[in-house]
mmCIF file of C-alpha atoms in Angstrom:
data_model
loop_
_atom_site.group_PDB
_atom_site.id
_atom_site.type_symbol
_atom_site.label_atom_id
_atom_site.label_comp_id
_atom_site.label_asym_id
_atom_site.label_seq_id
_atom_site.Cartn_x
_atom_site.Cartn_y
_atom_site.Cartn_z
ATOM 1 C CA MET I 452 118.557 117.820 108.653
ATOM 2 C CA PRO I 453 115.739 115.242 108.277
ATOM 3 C CA ALA I 454 112.204 116.414 108.992
ATOM 4 C CA GLN I 455 110.892 115.565 112.418
ATOM 5 C CA ARG I 456 108.001 113.152 112.495
ATOM 6 C CA ALA I 457 104.961 113.347 114.762
ATOM 7 C CA ALA I 458 104.773 110.529 117.294
ATOM 8 C CA PHE I 459 103.246 109.646 120.631
ATOM 9 C CA ALA I 460 104.165 107.204 123.379
ATOM 10 C CA VAL I 461 102.525 103.841 124.045
ATOM 11 C CA THR I 462 103.098 101.497 126.960
ATOM 12 C CA VAL I 463 104.683 98.062 127.165
ATOM 13 C CA GLU I 464 101.172 96.666 127.696
ATOM 14 C CA ASP I 465 100.060 98.331 124.447
ATOM 15 C CA LEU I 466 102.973 96.613 122.713
ATOM 16 C CA ARG I 467 101.952 93.250 124.233
ATOM 17 C CA THR I 468 98.411 93.768 122.954
ATOM 18 C CA LEU I 469 99.765 94.611 119.502
ATOM 19 C CA GLU I 470 101.807 91.413 119.628
ATOM 20 C CA ARG I 471 98.747 89.305 120.490
ATOM 21 C CA ILE I 472 96.578 90.755 117.747
ATOM 22 C CA THR I 473 99.276 90.620 115.056
ATOM 23 C CA ARG I 474 100.131 87.021 115.975
ATOM 24 C CA HIS I 475 96.451 86.083 115.736
ATOM 25 C CA ALA I 476 96.094 88.006 112.461
ATOM 26 C CA ARG I 477 99.070 86.125 110.966
ATOM 27 C CA THR I 478 97.550 82.804 111.992
ATOM 28 C CA GLN I 479 94.157 83.739 110.525
ATOM 29 C CA LEU I 480 95.702 84.913 107.251
ATOM 30 C CA VAL I 481 97.663 81.722 106.750
ATOM 31 C CA ARG I 482 94.772 79.485 107.803
ATOM 32 C CA HIS I 483 91.842 81.099 105.989
ATOM 33 C CA VAL I 484 93.423 82.806 103.026
ATOM 34 C CA HIS I 485 96.127 80.199 102.483
ATOM 35 C CA GLU I 486 98.577 83.023 101.902
ATOM 36 C CA ARG I 487 102.124 81.689 101.769
ATOM 37 C CA ASP I 488 103.939 84.855 100.698
ATOM 38 C CA LEU I 489 105.432 86.016 103.990
ATOM 39 C CA ASP I 490 105.782 89.612 102.781
ATOM 40 C CA VAL I 491 102.029 89.756 102.149
ATOM 41 C CA VAL I 492 101.301 88.101 105.511
ATOM 42 C CA ASP I 493 103.674 90.467 107.337
ATOM 43 C CA GLU I 494 102.066 93.520 105.732
ATOM 44 C CA ALA I 495 98.427 92.502 106.231
ATOM 45 C CA SER I 496 98.915 91.172 109.770
ATOM 46 C CA GLY I 497 100.909 94.157 111.008
ATOM 47 C CA HIS I 498 103.876 91.944 111.892
ATOM 48 C CA TRP I 499 106.221 94.526 110.362
ATOM 49 C CA LEU I 500 104.870 97.126 112.807
ATOM 50 C CA LEU I 501 105.421 94.800 115.754
ATOM 51 C CA LEU I 502 109.068 94.323 114.741
ATOM 52 C CA THR I 503 109.525 98.079 114.367
ATOM 53 C CA MET I 504 107.849 98.802 117.705
ATOM 54 C CA SER I 505 109.995 96.156 119.416
ATOM 55 C CA GLU I 506 113.149 97.938 118.196
ATOM 56 C CA ARG I 507 111.792 101.202 119.540
ATOM 57 C CA ALA I 508 110.940 99.576 122.876
ATOM 58 C CA GLY I 509 114.541 98.404 123.187
ATOM 59 C CA ALA I 510 115.844 101.894 122.446
ATOM 60 C CA ALA I 511 113.398 103.458 124.921
ATOM 61 C CA ARG I 512 114.489 100.994 127.603
ATOM 62 C CA ALA I 513 118.179 101.669 126.885
ATOM 63 C CA LEU I 514 117.554 105.411 127.157
ATOM 64 C CA GLY I 515 115.556 104.993 130.366
ATOM 65 C CA HIS I 516 112.296 106.222 128.794
ATOM 66 C CA ASP I 517 108.927 104.846 129.877
ATOM 67 C CA GLY I 518 107.024 105.379 126.625
ATOM 68 C CA ILE I 519 107.547 103.587 123.313
ATOM 69 C CA PRO I 520 107.263 105.880 120.263
ATOM 70 C CA MET I 521 104.582 105.227 117.659
ATOM 71 C CA LEU I 522 104.216 107.440 114.607
ATOM 72 C CA VAL I 523 100.827 109.081 114.200
ATOM 73 C CA GLU I 524 100.410 107.508 110.744
ATOM 74 C CA GLU I 525 100.991 104.024 112.207
ATOM 75 C CA THR I 526 97.580 104.307 113.853
ATOM 76 C CA GLU I 527 96.149 103.591 110.402
ATOM 77 C CA ALA I 528 98.251 100.432 110.165
ATOM 78 C CA VAL I 529 96.717 99.190 113.430
ATOM 79 C CA ARG I 530 93.258 100.055 112.087
ATOM 80 C CA ALA I 531 93.986 97.993 108.955
ATOM 81 C CA VAL I 532 95.206 95.040 111.041
ATOM 82 C CA VAL I 533 92.040 95.054 113.146
ATOM 83 C CA LEU I 534 89.772 95.367 110.098
ATOM 84 C CA ASN I 535 91.680 92.587 108.309
ATOM 85 C CA LEU I 536 91.411 90.413 111.396
ATOM 86 C CA GLU I 537 87.673 91.009 111.543
ATOM 87 C CA SER I 538 87.240 90.183 107.857
ATOM 88 C CA TYR I 539 89.184 86.928 108.279
ATOM 89 C CA GLY I 540 87.056 85.770 111.200
ATOM 90 C CA GLY I 541 89.312 86.664 114.102
ATOM 91 C CA GLU I 542 88.417 85.478 117.580
ATOM 92 C CA THR I 543 86.117 87.746 119.568
ATOM 93 C CA MET I 544 88.691 88.370 122.309
ATOM 94 C CA ALA I 545 91.408 89.321 119.811
ATOM 95 C CA LEU I 546 89.010 91.682 118.045
ATOM 96 C CA ALA I 547 87.938 93.266 121.329
ATOM 97 C CA GLU I 548 91.587 93.787 122.304
ATOM 98 C CA GLY I 549 92.338 95.137 118.845
ATOM 99 C CA TYR I 550 89.524 97.665 118.912
ATOM 100 C CA GLU I 551 90.414 98.695 122.466
ATOM 101 C CA LEU I 552 94.037 99.257 121.420
ATOM 102 C CA LEU I 553 92.890 101.156 118.340
ATOM 103 C CA ASP I 554 90.674 103.425 120.457
ATOM 104 C CA ARG I 555 93.531 104.064 122.864
ATOM 105 C CA ILE I 556 96.170 104.867 120.256
ATOM 106 C CA THR I 557 93.712 107.003 118.283
ATOM 107 C CA LEU I 558 93.287 109.094 121.422
ATOM 108 C CA LEU I 559 97.042 109.153 122.069
ATOM 109 C CA SER I 560 97.709 110.198 118.480
ATOM 110 C CA GLN I 561 95.909 113.455 119.257
ATOM 111 C CA LEU I 562 98.882 114.345 121.521
ATOM 112 C CA PRO I 563 101.795 114.091 119.071
ATOM 113 C CA ARG I 564 105.315 115.293 119.771
ATOM 114 C CA PRO I 565 108.344 115.561 117.519
ATOM 115 C CA ALA I 566 110.326 112.328 117.410
ATOM 116 C CA THR I 567 114.024 111.984 116.677
ATOM 117 C CA CYS I 568 116.229 109.113 115.601
ATOM 118 C CA VAL I 569 118.939 107.749 117.863
ATOM 119 C CA GLY I 570 121.129 105.152 116.210
ATOM 120 C CA GLY I 571 118.563 104.828 113.433
ATOM 121 C CA VAL I 572 115.709 104.082 115.858
ATOM 122 C CA LEU I 573 112.817 106.463 116.484
ATOM 123 C CA THR I 574 112.771 107.933 120.000
ATOM 124 C CA LEU I 575 110.803 110.539 121.931
ATOM 125 C CA PRO I 576 112.018 112.984 124.544
ATOM 126 C CA ASP I 577 112.117 111.472 128.036
ATOM 127 C CA GLU I 578 108.927 113.155 129.193
ATOM 128 C CA THR I 579 105.874 111.137 128.170
ATOM 129 C CA PRO I 580 102.826 112.995 129.475
ATOM 130 C CA GLU I 581 100.346 111.012 127.393
ATOM 131 C CA VAL I 582 101.496 107.699 128.861
ATOM 132 C CA ASP I 583 101.241 109.116 132.368
ATOM 133 C CA ALA I 584 97.840 110.673 131.717
ATOM 134 C CA LEU I 585 96.277 107.594 130.164
ATOM 135 C CA SER I 586 97.979 104.892 132.209
ATOM 136 C CA ALA I 587 95.954 105.993 135.211
ATOM 137 C CA ALA I 588 92.797 105.305 133.215
ATOM 138 C CA GLY I 589 94.100 101.884 132.165
ATOM 139 C CA PRO I 590 92.223 99.584 129.796
ATOM 140 C CA SER I 591 88.471 100.006 129.914
#
């Protein structure tokens, strides 16, 4: 039996924010670093994480779950994306959104639960207390 991994739930809005900052990070990498190796761009911009999270969002929706699973260790990937974006001269709004998302998921990562795989995609149990608890607070 594979080991369970610690995860927490994020919202669809969190995923949209991740999409905006990774898209901007990809653009900045290509423009300012002239990086043409898409594997390098995908890794540094966090695009790979967006693709993974999108798969999980589809599975969560199919299972009728509100929260989208994110592994605790993926918080560090978001941190790296935001720091890379800052070092490549990202726009102020994208950086603000990135740091706000990072603060939020860092807090959420303190409430991990065991995740399981369904059809090869990471899922969480239906109950998502962290999403409910923090969605009331909303973005600050």
